[in-house]
Amino acid sequence: MALIQDEVRSGMDRGEWKAGEKLPSVRSMAERLGVHRLTVLKAYRLLEEEGLLYSRYKNGYYVRAQVEAKPDTPDGDAASGWAYAAAPGYVNRSRLSDIHSMKVSHPMSEALIDPALLPNRFLSNHVKQVLDLHPMVLSTYSTVLGDPELREALSAFFAEDHGIDVDAGELLITSGSQQAIDLVSRSLVKPGDRVLIERPTYSPAIDVFQQQNIILLPVELTAEGYDLDAVEALMEKEKPRLFYMNPTFHNPTGYTVPAKQRKLLVELAERHDCILVEDDVYHDIYFDQPPPPPLFYYDTEGYVVYIRSFSKYIAPGLRISVLAARPSVMEGIRPLKALSDSGSPLLNQKIFQHYFFSSRMQEHVQKLRTAVRMRKDVMEKALARTGWSWDSPDGGLNLWISLPDEIPADLLLERCVARSVSFVPGSICDPLGKMNARIRLSYSFLSEKRIAEAVEQLIEAAEELRS
Ligand SMILES: Cc1ncc(COP(=O)(O)O)c(C=O)c1O
């Protein structure tokens, strides 16, 4: 095994394999060195644990970029194993999309709401009314920031529902929260900048920042929130430009950062000149109590960029999210949105507005909370006999499960896909690419019956691996 590790290390030193490049496959490395394939696989996995390599599901092993030591800190970051940056010119892939593209009958990987729970029939009649009300809607563009009428309505909504004072000019309608994260990653940070990111986190956010060659510094998230001393120490030492966070019914853990930490975080951000990017996609998907106010509520100095997705629980195909930012920050984001698509489609914005502000919407979301909760209960009941552990979430769409050591998530996924079941392996949610003892199961997409079937297959596949 040492032979293979030396071969990889010296290949990297010689420049044979540069950051972001793929190593020879397990098979060809085994042939090259005349050793067994399993020995190569073990060596690659050890190098991955050391932070030298990272793996892509079904795609092989790649060289991880290392952070260069800063002149004033001899050890720099090299010892921290934090480096997670793409090589320049390297086009990143969404690892979550790779998983979604696997054709299976029981996808527990989809953090989407079952279309059967969405108001499809009502919306199709409603679209006709919207077109009658706005006959020219298809003949024109939206403005770059988004339809002024919708932004005025959302500004009033934030004031009434959250006590947040945000002007329509400080709101940008984006094509889903995904676009908002991408715009932030391209406008507020530049290659080589440092960004704090939760560990674990929403996997496409890692991919987006990595694509910009940004250095990600993980911040552990637990059921109690963050270790604020650790966050402050990172802000002081590393001077990150921003902190990307999903503090409410977090994906994948379901955790919610407590109210008392929220205000303190905003104060820390102000003190250390670090923008908090608050991704709040699950705010309305709670089971008992509404969540605490967004961090944006506490922000008076423009240190929070707030991203709220709405279409996810109404009609995800509309792709309507809103990004709220104070003018100094919006100045950087708006031109990129103009370059990207000149503004989100106007028809989608009109359809969304007419539905979102109707009484029908309130009824829908209340029923939806009950239905999603029932599915969560079914999944938890089906998993109860495994002895695996997880924290039961108060909202959101996912369970974040800890597996016993003898069941690696990547191998379990292979076995599950063969049984037409999928889930998200923890490693793709980890900015360090580890967490192979964790899996994310989404309970919102499959019917109760299919959840029970999928979990049954999952348990059988795990038993197979154990034996
Ligand atoms: C934390 C988080 N952010 C952003 C998104 C993307 O949301 P949208 O569908 O609005 O692009 C998701 C979707 O699952 C998510 O979980």
JSON list of C-alpha atoms in Angstrom, two decimals, residues 23-33 37:
[
{"chain": "A", "resi": 23, "resn": "LEU", "atom": "CA", "xyz": [-5.86, 9.84, -11.02]},
{"chain": "A", "resi": 24, "resn": "PRO", "atom": "CA", "xyz": [-5.54, 6.66, -13.09]},
{"chain": "A", "resi": 25, "resn": "SER", "atom": "CA", "xyz": [-8.45, 4.31, -12.40]},
{"chain": "A", "resi": 26, "resn": "VAL", "atom": "CA", "xyz": [-8.02, 1.68, -9.71]},
{"chain": "A", "resi": 27, "resn": "ARG", "atom": "CA", "xyz": [-7.66, -0.96, -12.41]},
{"chain": "A", "resi": 28, "resn": "SER", "atom": "CA", "xyz": [-4.96, 0.85, -14.43]},
{"chain": "A", "resi": 29, "resn": "MET", "atom": "CA", "xyz": [-2.97, 1.82, -11.33]},
{"chain": "A", "resi": 30, "resn": "ALA", "atom": "CA", "xyz": [-3.08, -1.83, -10.24]},
{"chain": "A", "resi": 31, "resn": "GLU", "atom": "CA", "xyz": [-1.77, -2.91, -13.66]},
{"chain": "A", "resi": 32, "resn": "ARG", "atom": "CA", "xyz": [0.88, -0.19, -13.68]},
{"chain": "A", "resi": 33, "resn": "LEU", "atom": "CA", "xyz": [2.28, -1.28, -10.30]},
{"chain": "A", "resi": 37, "resn": "ARG", "atom": "CA", "xyz": [-7.00, -3.71, -7.32]}
]
